[in-house]
XYZ file of C-alpha atoms in Angstrom:
696
model
C -32.797 4.264 -28.393
C -30.437 2.116 -30.459
C -27.511 4.481 -29.756
C -28.259 4.366 -26.040
C -28.242 0.559 -26.162
C -24.877 0.530 -27.950
C -23.485 2.951 -25.355
C -24.733 0.716 -22.538
C -23.176 -2.358 -24.160
C -19.888 -0.461 -24.574
C -19.851 0.490 -20.910
C -20.672 -3.083 -19.913
C -17.758 -4.398 -21.949
C -15.387 -1.638 -20.852
C -16.064 -2.121 -17.174
C -16.574 -5.907 -17.176
C -13.230 -6.776 -15.641
C -13.151 -3.527 -13.721
C -16.097 -4.758 -11.715
C -13.997 -7.659 -10.462
C -10.452 -6.370 -10.140
C -8.797 -2.955 -10.199
C -7.650 -1.561 -13.521
C -6.552 1.990 -14.242
C -8.382 2.204 -17.586
C -11.650 4.125 -17.289
C -12.961 2.855 -20.621
C -13.453 6.390 -21.976
C -9.983 7.314 -23.187
C -8.653 8.209 -19.746
C -6.924 6.349 -16.936
C -6.830 6.859 -13.186
C -3.745 6.213 -11.060
C -2.446 3.967 -9.638
C -1.869 1.573 -12.509
C -2.341 -1.341 -10.101
C -3.709 -1.224 -6.565
C -1.346 -3.933 -5.415
C 2.347 -3.597 -4.859
C 4.644 -3.172 -7.854
C 7.803 -1.762 -6.324
C 10.789 0.043 -7.863
C 9.490 -0.163 -11.437
C 11.658 0.102 -14.516
C 10.300 0.264 -18.043
C 11.460 0.112 -21.654
C 9.886 0.193 -25.095
C 10.775 -2.396 -27.735
C 9.048 -1.530 -30.999
C 5.388 -1.041 -30.107
C 5.589 -3.087 -26.901
C 6.361 -1.780 -23.435
C 7.940 -3.936 -20.745
C 8.053 -3.292 -17.016
C 9.810 -5.119 -14.210
C 9.750 -4.661 -10.429
C 11.361 -5.730 -7.169
C 10.232 -9.011 -5.651
C 12.426 -9.171 -2.523
C 12.352 -12.660 -0.970
C 9.275 -13.916 -2.856
C 9.621 -16.841 -5.264
C 9.309 -16.974 -8.235
C 10.816 -13.536 -8.689
C 11.240 -10.559 -10.982
C 7.741 -10.220 -12.469
C 7.810 -9.013 -16.072
C 4.764 -7.287 -17.601
C 3.951 -6.161 -21.152
C 1.653 -3.448 -22.501
C 0.591 -1.813 -25.749
C -0.733 1.390 -24.174
C 1.129 1.856 -20.841
C -2.184 1.553 -18.976
C -3.338 -2.039 -19.490
C -0.700 -4.631 -18.711
C -0.405 -8.383 -19.039
C 1.778 -10.793 -17.148
C 4.590 -12.242 -19.291
C 6.761 -14.280 -16.935
C 8.775 -14.430 -13.787
C 12.393 -14.085 -14.812
C 13.380 -16.902 -12.478
C 11.491 -19.638 -10.678
C 13.928 -19.578 -7.788
C 17.097 -17.740 -6.882
C 19.100 -19.925 -4.528
C 22.009 -18.061 -2.979
C 22.273 -19.805 0.359
C 20.342 -21.191 3.337
C 18.637 -17.870 4.125
C 16.815 -18.072 0.791
C 15.254 -21.282 2.127
C 14.066 -19.470 5.251
C 16.847 -20.857 7.404
C 18.348 -19.120 10.416
C 17.188 -16.137 12.433
C 16.728 -13.780 9.502
C 15.858 -15.663 6.340
C 16.082 -13.271 3.425
C 13.069 -11.154 4.383
C 13.304 -7.670 2.925
C 16.404 -8.543 0.937
C 16.792 -10.435 -2.322
C 15.608 -8.618 -5.445
C 15.829 -4.825 -5.126
C 15.215 -2.185 -7.810
C 15.947 -3.968 -11.106
C 16.981 -2.212 -14.313
C 15.659 -3.588 -17.623
C 17.261 -2.855 -20.991
C 17.066 -4.144 -24.568
C 20.152 -4.155 -26.769
C 20.886 -5.777 -30.117
C 18.104 -8.323 -29.932
C 18.448 -9.290 -26.270
C 16.697 -8.347 -23.046
C 18.822 -7.599 -19.973
C 17.790 -7.222 -16.337
C 20.331 -6.032 -13.783
C 19.709 -6.216 -10.046
C 21.821 -6.173 -6.914
C 21.196 -8.820 -4.257
C 22.484 -7.659 -0.881
C 25.670 -9.503 0.151
C 25.679 -11.435 -3.137
C 26.496 -8.846 -5.785
C 25.107 -7.645 -9.086
C 23.017 -10.230 -10.936
C 22.514 -10.147 -14.700
C 19.641 -11.978 -16.408
C 19.510 -12.170 -20.207
C 17.075 -13.596 -22.757
C 16.234 -13.314 -26.447
C 12.514 -13.412 -25.703
C 10.762 -11.862 -22.698
C 9.070 -15.198 -22.003
C 12.530 -16.705 -21.549
C 14.446 -18.823 -21.030
C 16.561 -16.397 -19.008
C 20.210 -17.045 -18.244
C 21.761 -15.813 -15.000
C 25.234 -14.537 -14.163
C 26.552 -13.183 -10.845
C 28.928 -10.273 -11.435
C 29.699 -9.642 -7.762
C 30.305 -6.216 -6.263
C 27.665 -4.101 -4.561
C 25.945 -1.821 -7.049
C 22.400 -1.394 -5.793
C 19.532 0.668 -7.230
C 21.512 1.049 -10.414
C 20.737 2.494 -13.801
C 22.286 0.933 -16.913
C 23.074 2.449 -20.308
C 24.297 0.710 -23.462
C 26.063 3.614 -25.123
C 26.453 4.150 -28.862
C 30.200 3.384 -28.746
C 29.602 -0.115 -27.382
C 30.399 0.692 -23.772
C 28.071 -0.394 -20.985
C 27.746 1.956 -18.035
C 26.061 1.669 -14.646
C 25.320 4.552 -12.306
C 24.781 3.855 -8.621
C 25.086 5.223 -5.109
C 23.072 7.476 -2.840
C 23.727 11.243 -2.844
C 27.229 10.631 -4.227
C 26.604 9.191 -7.687
C 29.149 6.780 -9.168
C 29.727 5.665 -12.743
C 31.284 2.288 -13.504
C 31.857 0.487 -16.784
C 30.678 -3.105 -17.194
C 32.663 -5.553 -19.312
C 30.972 -6.545 -22.554
C 30.843 -10.215 -21.572
C 29.442 -9.356 -18.109
C 32.339 -11.106 -16.415
C 32.952 -8.101 -14.223
C 33.794 -4.403 -14.273
C 36.404 -2.521 -16.249
C 39.304 -2.018 -13.858
C 39.722 1.565 -12.683
C 36.461 2.732 -14.254
C 34.581 3.466 -11.024
C 34.444 7.204 -10.451
C 32.310 9.835 -8.729
C 30.397 11.798 -11.366
C 28.068 13.783 -9.091
C 29.573 14.714 -5.709
C 27.576 14.751 -2.521
C 25.471 17.816 -1.894
C 23.817 18.061 -5.319
C 20.374 16.886 -4.129
C 20.611 13.504 -5.889
C 19.215 10.335 -4.371
C 19.177 6.682 -5.431
C 17.137 4.351 -7.635
C 18.864 5.722 -10.719
C 17.590 5.442 -14.287
C 20.198 6.232 -16.962
C 19.355 7.489 -20.488
C 20.960 8.995 -23.557
C 18.504 11.308 -25.312
C 19.394 13.502 -28.285
C 23.074 13.200 -27.510
C 22.788 14.167 -23.836
C 23.057 11.936 -20.781
C 20.261 11.964 -18.200
C 20.117 10.377 -14.758
C 16.773 10.334 -12.969
C 16.921 9.481 -9.292
C 14.651 9.370 -6.258
C 15.083 10.734 -2.775
C 13.293 10.063 0.491
C 15.232 12.540 2.667
C 13.724 14.690 3.915
C 10.696 13.780 1.754
C 9.994 11.895 -1.464
C 10.728 13.603 -4.769
C 12.450 12.994 -8.113
C 15.606 14.633 -9.423
C 17.227 14.692 -12.830
C 20.875 15.245 -13.780
C 22.070 16.190 -17.265
C 25.463 16.230 -18.984
C 27.120 16.138 -22.398
C 29.338 13.195 -21.437
C 28.661 10.134 -19.271
C 31.331 11.206 -16.770
C 29.905 14.730 -16.509
C 29.994 17.435 -15.347
C 26.270 17.239 -14.478
C 23.735 19.892 -13.647
C 20.671 18.841 -11.628
C 17.073 19.866 -11.104
C 13.877 18.542 -9.502
C 11.344 17.141 -11.993
C 8.565 15.916 -9.666
C 7.618 17.103 -6.188
C 4.753 17.279 -3.678
C 2.621 14.792 -5.607
C 0.809 12.573 -3.105
C -2.411 12.257 -5.133
C -4.195 13.412 -1.983
C -3.031 10.400 0.037
C -1.641 10.581 3.549
C 1.279 8.734 5.046
C 0.253 5.420 6.592
C 1.000 3.714 9.885
C 4.580 2.549 10.334
C 5.810 -0.474 12.279
C 8.711 0.702 14.417
C 11.902 -1.161 15.171
C 12.099 -3.562 12.226
C 14.446 -3.134 9.261
C 15.456 -5.405 6.435
C 18.348 -6.847 8.473
C 16.192 -7.536 11.538
C 15.687 -10.975 13.005
C 12.421 -12.672 12.104
C 9.780 -11.456 14.579
C 8.439 -14.180 16.854
C 5.363 -14.591 18.987
C 5.631 -12.386 22.056
C 7.826 -9.769 20.406
C 6.713 -6.249 21.226
C 5.104 -4.309 18.386
C 4.931 -0.514 18.309
C 3.596 1.826 15.647
C 4.281 5.331 14.503
C 0.994 7.028 13.715
C 0.749 9.087 10.529
C 0.532 12.848 10.478
C -2.112 14.652 8.448
C 0.195 16.334 5.957
C 3.841 15.383 6.499
C 4.976 13.932 3.186
C 7.596 11.405 4.376
C 8.425 9.106 1.428
C 4.887 9.207 0.037
C 5.254 11.613 -2.933
C 6.043 10.151 -6.349
C 9.601 8.808 -6.438
C 11.815 6.008 -7.809
C 11.027 5.913 -11.487
C 12.034 7.006 -14.941
C 10.770 7.895 -18.397
C 9.909 6.113 -21.636
C 9.196 7.358 -25.150
C 6.281 6.482 -27.432
C 6.595 5.709 -31.160
C 5.028 9.143 -31.882
C 7.736 10.942 -29.897
C 5.722 11.630 -26.726
C 7.296 10.854 -23.362
C 5.740 9.416 -20.220
C 6.984 8.991 -16.687
C 6.569 6.113 -14.295
C 7.246 6.071 -10.587
C 5.976 4.681 -7.316
C 4.365 6.011 -4.180
C 4.235 4.666 -0.625
C 0.563 3.756 -0.192
C 0.301 2.679 3.422
C 0.161 -1.007 4.364
C -0.830 -2.217 0.886
C 2.712 -1.344 -0.192
C 4.319 0.793 -2.855
C 2.233 1.280 -5.988
C 3.091 2.284 -9.559
C 1.929 5.549 -11.172
C 1.937 6.885 -14.721
C 2.560 10.564 -15.521
C 2.621 12.631 -18.700
C 6.042 14.174 -19.296
C 6.577 17.701 -20.618
C 10.002 18.684 -21.900
C 10.945 22.235 -20.977
C 14.373 23.826 -21.308
C 15.758 20.362 -21.991
C 14.358 18.792 -18.794
C 11.729 15.990 -18.645
C 9.259 17.340 -16.098
C 6.501 15.129 -14.796
C 3.179 16.874 -15.428
C 1.593 19.023 -18.121
C 2.310 22.547 -19.313
C 1.089 25.010 -16.717
C 1.539 22.599 -13.822
C 4.985 21.039 -14.110
C 6.226 18.867 -11.268
C 2.724 17.649 -10.407
C 0.913 14.698 -12.002
C -2.810 14.252 -12.641
C -4.533 11.381 -10.912
C -6.776 11.045 -13.980
C -5.459 11.900 -17.426
C -5.806 10.977 -21.093
C -4.336 7.643 -22.114
C -1.012 7.715 -23.970
C -1.318 8.031 -27.742
C 0.326 4.752 -28.715
C -1.898 4.196 -31.729
C -3.322 1.009 -30.204
C -6.827 0.657 -28.789
C -7.064 -1.738 -25.850
C -9.906 -2.689 -23.557
C -9.641 -2.313 -19.785
C -8.192 -5.386 -18.160
C -6.519 -6.422 -14.939
C -3.044 -7.956 -14.926
C -3.885 -10.985 -12.800
C -6.682 -13.375 -12.055
C -6.705 -13.392 -8.265
C -9.312 -16.083 -7.629
C -8.017 -19.641 -7.802
C -9.891 -22.914 -7.453
C -6.665 -24.801 -8.330
C -8.507 -26.770 -11.008
C -5.856 -25.970 -13.644
C -3.340 -28.161 -11.838
C -0.845 -25.331 -11.463
C -0.605 -22.078 -9.553
C -1.769 -18.897 -11.251
C 0.900 -16.193 -11.754
C -0.514 -14.081 -8.904
C 0.909 -16.568 -6.383
C 4.426 -16.389 -4.934
C 6.057 -18.444 -2.211
C 7.483 -16.879 0.920
C 11.137 -17.855 0.214
C 12.087 -20.980 -1.760
C 9.572 -23.759 -1.029
C 10.394 -27.356 -0.171
C 9.373 -28.811 -3.502
C 8.119 -32.224 -2.348
C 6.049 -30.801 0.506
C 3.304 -29.250 -1.575
C 1.276 -30.193 -4.617
C -1.990 -29.566 -6.409
C -4.079 -32.709 -6.456
C -7.715 -33.355 -7.296
C -8.286 -29.637 -7.808
C -6.964 -28.613 -4.406
C -3.757 -27.139 -3.045
C -2.129 -29.474 -0.537
C 0.410 -28.081 1.945
C 2.312 -30.548 4.132
C 3.267 -29.347 7.588
C 6.923 -28.758 8.380
C 8.325 -27.787 11.787
C 8.366 -24.055 12.574
C 8.623 -22.142 15.839
C 5.953 -19.665 14.645
C 4.242 -18.401 11.507
C 7.015 -16.298 9.913
C 9.420 -19.248 10.193
C 6.981 -21.542 8.370
C 8.200 -22.842 5.018
C 5.918 -23.400 2.034
C 3.726 -20.425 2.808
C 1.943 -19.397 -0.382
C 1.187 -15.692 -0.798
C -0.403 -13.133 -3.058
C -0.248 -9.373 -2.720
C -3.150 -7.727 -0.941
C -5.123 -5.498 -3.274
C -6.521 -2.146 -2.239
C -7.922 0.124 -1.341
C -10.042 -2.562 0.281
C -10.438 -6.294 -0.273
C -11.751 -9.462 1.321
C -10.391 -12.935 0.696
C -12.087 -16.224 1.478
C -10.666 -19.744 1.271
C -11.986 -23.203 2.065
C -9.758 -25.371 4.248
C -9.993 -29.134 4.708
C -7.862 -29.845 7.793
C -8.848 -33.442 8.522
C -5.407 -34.795 7.527
C -3.593 -32.624 10.064
C -1.734 -34.398 12.843
C -1.320 -33.399 16.455
C 0.553 -30.113 16.765
C -0.284 -29.053 13.210
C -1.912 -25.770 12.275
C -3.125 -24.603 8.857
C -4.963 -21.511 7.749
C -5.018 -17.996 6.342
C -2.694 -15.185 7.397
C -2.033 -11.512 6.895
C 1.706 -11.705 6.258
C 3.329 -8.498 7.436
C 5.197 -7.227 10.462
C 3.124 -7.585 12.581
C 1.168 -10.573 11.306
C -2.183 -12.117 12.136
C -3.572 -15.534 11.307
C -6.660 -17.666 11.645
C -6.571 -21.433 11.242
C -7.350 -24.942 12.347
C -5.198 -26.539 15.072
C -5.076 -30.304 15.659
C -4.763 -31.100 19.357
C -4.800 -34.393 21.284
C -8.511 -33.806 21.853
C -9.443 -32.942 18.284
C -9.733 -29.763 16.212
C -10.020 -26.146 17.335
C -10.261 -22.870 15.460
C -7.556 -20.408 16.526
C -6.988 -16.731 15.820
C -3.597 -15.241 16.666
C -3.065 -11.499 17.201
C 0.657 -10.693 17.150
C 0.279 -7.153 18.479
C -1.527 -8.357 21.592
C 0.269 -11.738 21.563
C -3.133 -13.236 22.136
C -4.731 -16.520 21.019
C -8.473 -16.902 20.695
C -9.702 -20.506 20.462
C -13.114 -21.743 19.364
C -14.315 -25.369 19.361
C -14.884 -27.033 15.994
C -17.251 -29.887 15.264
C -15.675 -30.374 11.827
C -12.185 -29.740 10.440
C -13.733 -28.303 7.260
C -13.985 -24.492 7.512
C -14.109 -21.285 5.509
C -11.561 -18.655 6.533
C -11.780 -14.968 5.719
C -9.590 -11.874 5.955
C -10.610 -8.294 5.250
C -8.203 -5.416 4.733
C -8.993 -1.713 4.634
C -5.685 -0.420 3.372
C -6.731 3.206 3.480
C -7.310 3.027 7.234
C -4.556 0.408 7.749
C -7.005 -1.882 9.547
C -7.972 -5.519 9.081
C -10.222 -8.218 10.499
C -10.399 -12.018 10.341
C -13.331 -14.402 10.544
C -14.399 -18.002 9.990
C -17.462 -19.997 9.019
C -18.505 -23.629 9.357
C -21.080 -23.456 6.547
C -19.665 -20.866 4.124
C -22.570 -18.493 4.831
C -22.479 -17.149 8.365
C -19.111 -15.783 9.524
C -17.887 -15.104 13.028
C -15.231 -12.425 13.471
C -12.400 -13.251 15.864
C -10.176 -10.275 15.137
C -11.347 -6.683 14.676
C -9.530 -3.412 13.969
C -6.195 -5.148 13.584
C -3.524 -2.513 13.086
C -1.587 -2.835 9.836
C 1.592 -0.967 9.057
C 4.288 -0.616 6.466
C 7.803 -1.562 7.484
C 11.212 -2.460 6.143
C 11.456 -5.962 7.567
C 9.631 -7.668 4.723
C 9.941 -4.419 2.724
C 6.589 -5.369 1.217
C 2.976 -4.527 1.773
C 0.521 -6.923 3.371
C 0.193 -10.320 1.709
C -2.627 -12.805 1.972
C -1.000 -16.116 2.848
C -1.977 -19.783 2.969
C 0.108 -21.739 5.460
C 0.524 -25.053 7.255
C 3.174 -25.962 9.818
C 3.811 -28.056 12.892
C 4.232 -26.253 16.216
C 6.003 -29.171 17.940
C 9.217 -29.324 15.901
C 8.291 -32.276 13.708
C 6.738 -33.027 10.355
C 3.054 -33.763 10.497
C 0.138 -34.170 8.121
C -1.298 -31.858 5.523
C -4.155 -29.464 4.802
C -6.041 -28.865 1.565
C -7.080 -25.414 0.318
C -9.740 -24.692 -2.279
C -11.790 -21.873 -3.832
C -9.619 -18.915 -2.938
C -11.680 -15.830 -3.780
C -10.930 -12.120 -3.688
C -13.602 -9.437 -3.481
C -12.687 -5.830 -4.348
C -15.529 -3.429 -3.515
C -13.688 -0.469 -5.097
C -12.790 -2.235 -8.344
C -15.871 -1.096 -10.266
C -15.368 2.652 -10.663
C -17.862 3.040 -13.510
C -20.212 5.079 -11.307
C -17.480 7.374 -10.014
C -18.034 9.743 -12.928
C -21.653 10.910 -12.502
C -22.348 11.952 -16.098
C -25.959 12.918 -16.665
C -26.508 13.342 -12.934
C -27.263 16.420 -10.881
C -24.791 16.815 -8.025
C -23.708 19.070 -5.219
C -20.036 19.694 -4.493
C -18.904 20.219 -0.905
C -15.382 21.484 -0.330
C -13.537 19.311 2.206
C -11.590 22.351 3.412
C -14.553 24.220 4.894
C -17.660 22.041 4.515
C -19.232 24.673 2.251
C -21.011 23.965 -1.019
C -19.889 25.225 -4.395
C -22.316 27.985 -5.366
C -23.177 29.843 -8.544
C -23.043 33.296 -6.980
C -25.496 35.884 -8.459
C -22.489 38.024 -9.410
C -21.626 35.362 -12.001
C -18.668 33.833 -10.171
C -18.221 30.377 -8.701
C -18.273 30.971 -4.965
C -19.060 29.026 -1.786
C -21.911 29.033 0.689
C -22.011 27.749 4.265
C -24.648 25.516 5.880
C -27.441 27.648 7.345
C -27.391 30.138 4.495
C -30.668 30.121 2.551
C -28.728 29.466 -0.680
C -27.172 26.292 0.742
C -28.554 23.261 -1.110
C -30.557 25.477 -3.461
C -30.543 25.604 -7.237
C -27.309 27.589 -7.292
C -25.582 24.700 -5.515
C -26.783 22.067 -7.976
C -24.931 21.230 -11.171
C -25.682 18.832 -14.001
C -22.633 16.883 -15.158
C -22.585 16.829 -18.962
C -20.450 14.235 -20.746
C -18.188 15.823 -23.341
C -16.238 12.665 -24.169
C -12.858 11.260 -23.105
C -13.606 11.867 -19.444
C -14.231 15.569 -20.039
C -17.248 17.136 -18.382
C -19.092 20.433 -18.346
C -21.017 21.594 -15.263
C -24.292 23.441 -15.773
C -25.873 25.296 -12.860
C -29.483 24.448 -12.020
C -30.292 28.119 -11.415
C -30.054 28.854 -15.150
C -26.941 31.022 -14.892
C -25.038 28.784 -17.287
C -21.896 26.667 -17.398
C -18.938 26.789 -15.027
C -16.239 28.333 -17.217
C -12.633 29.339 -16.610
C -11.742 32.736 -18.072
C -8.515 34.720 -18.233
C -5.686 33.076 -16.315
C -8.034 31.253 -14.000
C -7.318 33.571 -11.078
C -9.687 34.020 -8.165
C -12.901 35.343 -9.671
C -12.057 33.914 -13.101
C -14.220 30.813 -12.609
C -17.471 32.190 -13.997
C -20.985 31.152 -14.966
C -21.528 31.710 -18.700
C -24.575 30.989 -20.857
C -22.451 29.755 -23.736
C -19.988 26.863 -23.371
C -16.389 27.469 -24.420
C -13.167 25.507 -24.231
C -12.850 26.999 -20.752
C -15.950 25.022 -19.723
C -14.161 21.668 -20.016
C -12.876 19.890 -16.931
C -11.261 16.487 -16.483
C -12.979 14.726 -13.600
C -10.445 13.330 -11.121
C -11.575 10.095 -9.477
C -10.292 10.391 -5.903
C -12.434 7.456 -4.659
C -14.702 7.599 -1.598
C -17.027 10.053 -3.370
C -14.256 12.637 -3.741
C -13.143 14.488 -6.865
C -11.037 17.358 -8.137
C -11.882 19.394 -11.224
C -8.902 19.809 -13.531
C -9.390 22.790 -15.836
C -8.308 21.905 -19.367
C -7.727 25.614 -19.979
C -5.134 26.095 -17.213
C -4.165 22.465 -16.505
C -4.710 23.342 -12.860
C -7.445 22.574 -10.377
C -10.485 24.520 -9.281
C -10.007 25.500 -5.644
C -10.088 28.161 -2.963
C -8.280 29.273 0.145
C -10.679 28.500 3.031
C -9.140 31.295 5.141
C -9.685 34.228 2.813
C -13.333 34.058 1.742
C -12.411 34.732 -1.879
C -14.224 33.060 -4.811
C -12.907 30.067 -6.698
C -9.843 30.077 -8.919
C -8.493 27.512 -11.394
C -4.827 27.950 -10.552
C -4.271 25.350 -7.853
C -1.461 22.807 -8.432
C -3.015 19.834 -6.601
C -4.220 18.232 -3.419
C -2.620 18.185 -0.001
C -2.467 14.763 1.725
C -5.397 15.602 4.031
C -7.439 16.881 1.040
C -8.368 20.027 2.965
C -6.366 22.683 1.129
C -9.377 23.672 -0.971
C -9.291 21.601 -4.179
C -11.020 18.356 -3.174
C -14.802 18.039 -3.177
C -17.238 15.476 -1.850
C -19.875 15.014 -4.536
C -23.441 13.876 -3.905
C -26.132 13.044 -6.448
C -29.390 14.950 -5.910
C -32.757 14.272 -7.500
C -33.301 17.076 -9.964
C -32.372 20.485 -11.347
C -35.499 22.277 -10.017
C-alpha cells in the first residue's frame, strides 16, 4: 500500500504542471512530441557544457528572439528575449500600408565561441544582424552587417575563419570578417550548384573533421537534406536524412492571397481558403532544423512541422549515424521519428515543466515573458497600474492597424482564453477587447458610442458586425480555438459565469502574411482617427483541456484497439497470430479483442490477451504473421506506447523499432514492420483505444 501511495504521489508531482499547460515530458522517462504546442519557428540549438540553448524566429513581434535553456532537451525554461525592440524604420512601428508583418526576425542561427554567444539573423531589406553577449541573459550588443543572407548557417572553423552558408537550392558560402564589420571581399561562392536537392534554412557543422550542411525543403513537400564534404568549399555529396514524418497530422486550412509582402488586410477585404487534402504532405513533414550532441556522445535532431493554424511547432528526434550520415530516427527505421521516445541521456533528472506561465493577473507590475507586442508599442500609451493592464486608445482604421496590441501565442491542440475588461474609461469611437490575431482575424469587444456602450463581435470573413446592448462596461470576453479543426468561437459574459457566443465555427488558417500562427490579442483603439480614453484588462486565463496527458497511457486497464483503417478490432486469432475482426463477427468485442496494458517502466508496455492466449509478441523480423500470442513474455513483447491524442495510439515495437500495423486491403494478419502513420491515420498503424470493464 505504501509503494502505491508513493507511486501516486510521484505521478501527481510529475503531472502537476502538465495538468495546466502542455509539456512534452511524460514523467516516466519518455517524452511526446511536439516539445511545445505553441509556435516556436525555425529553431536553432547549441550545447554549452551541460546546458542547451535554443532560439527561434519572432517576425514582427516585440520583444524578439526568444532564448530558451534546457538540461535535458525536453524541459525548457525561458532565459530572455535578445532584444526588447528592434527599430529599423517606421514599418516596425506599424506605420504605412504594410507594417512589418511577416518580416523582421527570420530563422536565426545561434553559436557559442570563445566565451561568447552569437545570434545571426537576416532582416528583410535591412541585412544580416549580429547579436553578441557573454551571458545568455544579456546584455546583448547589436551590429548590422548589411547584405541579404537569409536562413543562414554559421560555422566558427578551427582556423579562426567564420563561414556562413545561405541560399535556396543553390547553396553559397561566404566568409565573415572577424570583427563582424562585413564580409571578406571575393569570398562569396557557390558550393552546391542547383539541382542537388538542397533547400534553405541551413545549419552548418564541423564534425570529426568533415563539414555538414543540413537544410530544409518545402518543394514539392517538406523534408530534410544533408550535404557532406572534406572542405568548407566542397565538393559536397548530399542525401535525405528525414522524410514523410507528419506524426499522423494532416495539412491545415490555408488563407489564400496573402504573403509576407502583402498590404495589411482591412475590413471588407475578401478572404478565401484552400481546404486541406487528406494525405498531401505540403510543407507539413519535419523540416528546418539541425542536430546537437550530448556530453555522452549521443546526437539528437530538432526541427519544426507546420501544424495548421496554431503555427509551426518544434520536434525532437533521436539521431542515428549510419555510413557517416546523421539520420533522424532509430536503427531499423531511419528517416522517420517517433512521436513518443525515451528522453535523451544527459545525465540530469528534471521534472516535467512548461516553458511559460500563460495566465496573468498583472499583479507583478510587469508583463510575463509569454507576452509580445504586435510591432513596437507606443511606450507612454500603456502601463500596468493597480494590478491591471491599461491600454490607451490610438487612432486606427481597423484592428490590424491598431498599435499597442498585446499578444501571446495560441496554444494547442485546443485552448480557451478569458479576460476581464473594464471599459468605462473609453471615449466615443473607442473599442477595446479580445481578438484572434491572424489573417483573417476576429474580435469581440466593447464599443463606446454617443448613446453608451455596446458589445460588438466582428467576423472578418463575413465582414459582419454583431452588436449587443450592454448595461455595464465591465465584461468578461472569451475566445476558444480548436487548432486541430482550424475552428474558433468567441463569447462574452456580464457576470463571469454565463457566456453568450456571438461567433461560431470561425474558420482559421495558416498564411504567410503574419507568417505566424493564431495569437490571442488584447487591443484598444479609436475608430474615428483620434486618441481617446483607455481600457483596463485583468485576470487573463488560459485553459488547455489537452494539457493533462497522464491518462493517455492506460496502464493497468483493459482496452480494445480499433484500427482506423478498417474499423476492425485487433484480435488474438486462435492460430496464435495478432489478426483483425470486423463488427458483426461473433469474436468482435469478445475476450480475444480485449488486452490488459501492463506497465513495464519508461513508457514501455506489454499487452496480455483476455482470452488466456498470452502476450502480444513480435518474433522473427516482425513480418506479417510474426506478431504472435505467446504465454511467456520476451523482449519482443515490449512496445512503446505512442500518444497520438484524441484516444489514438500506435504501438512501436522495441524489437524492430517499427510499428504494429496491417494493410486493410489484403486481409493479412498484423506485422511489426511499418515505418509510421499517414496524415489521415488510415494506413493501418493507428488505433483508437477504449477502456473496457474487465478481462472476463
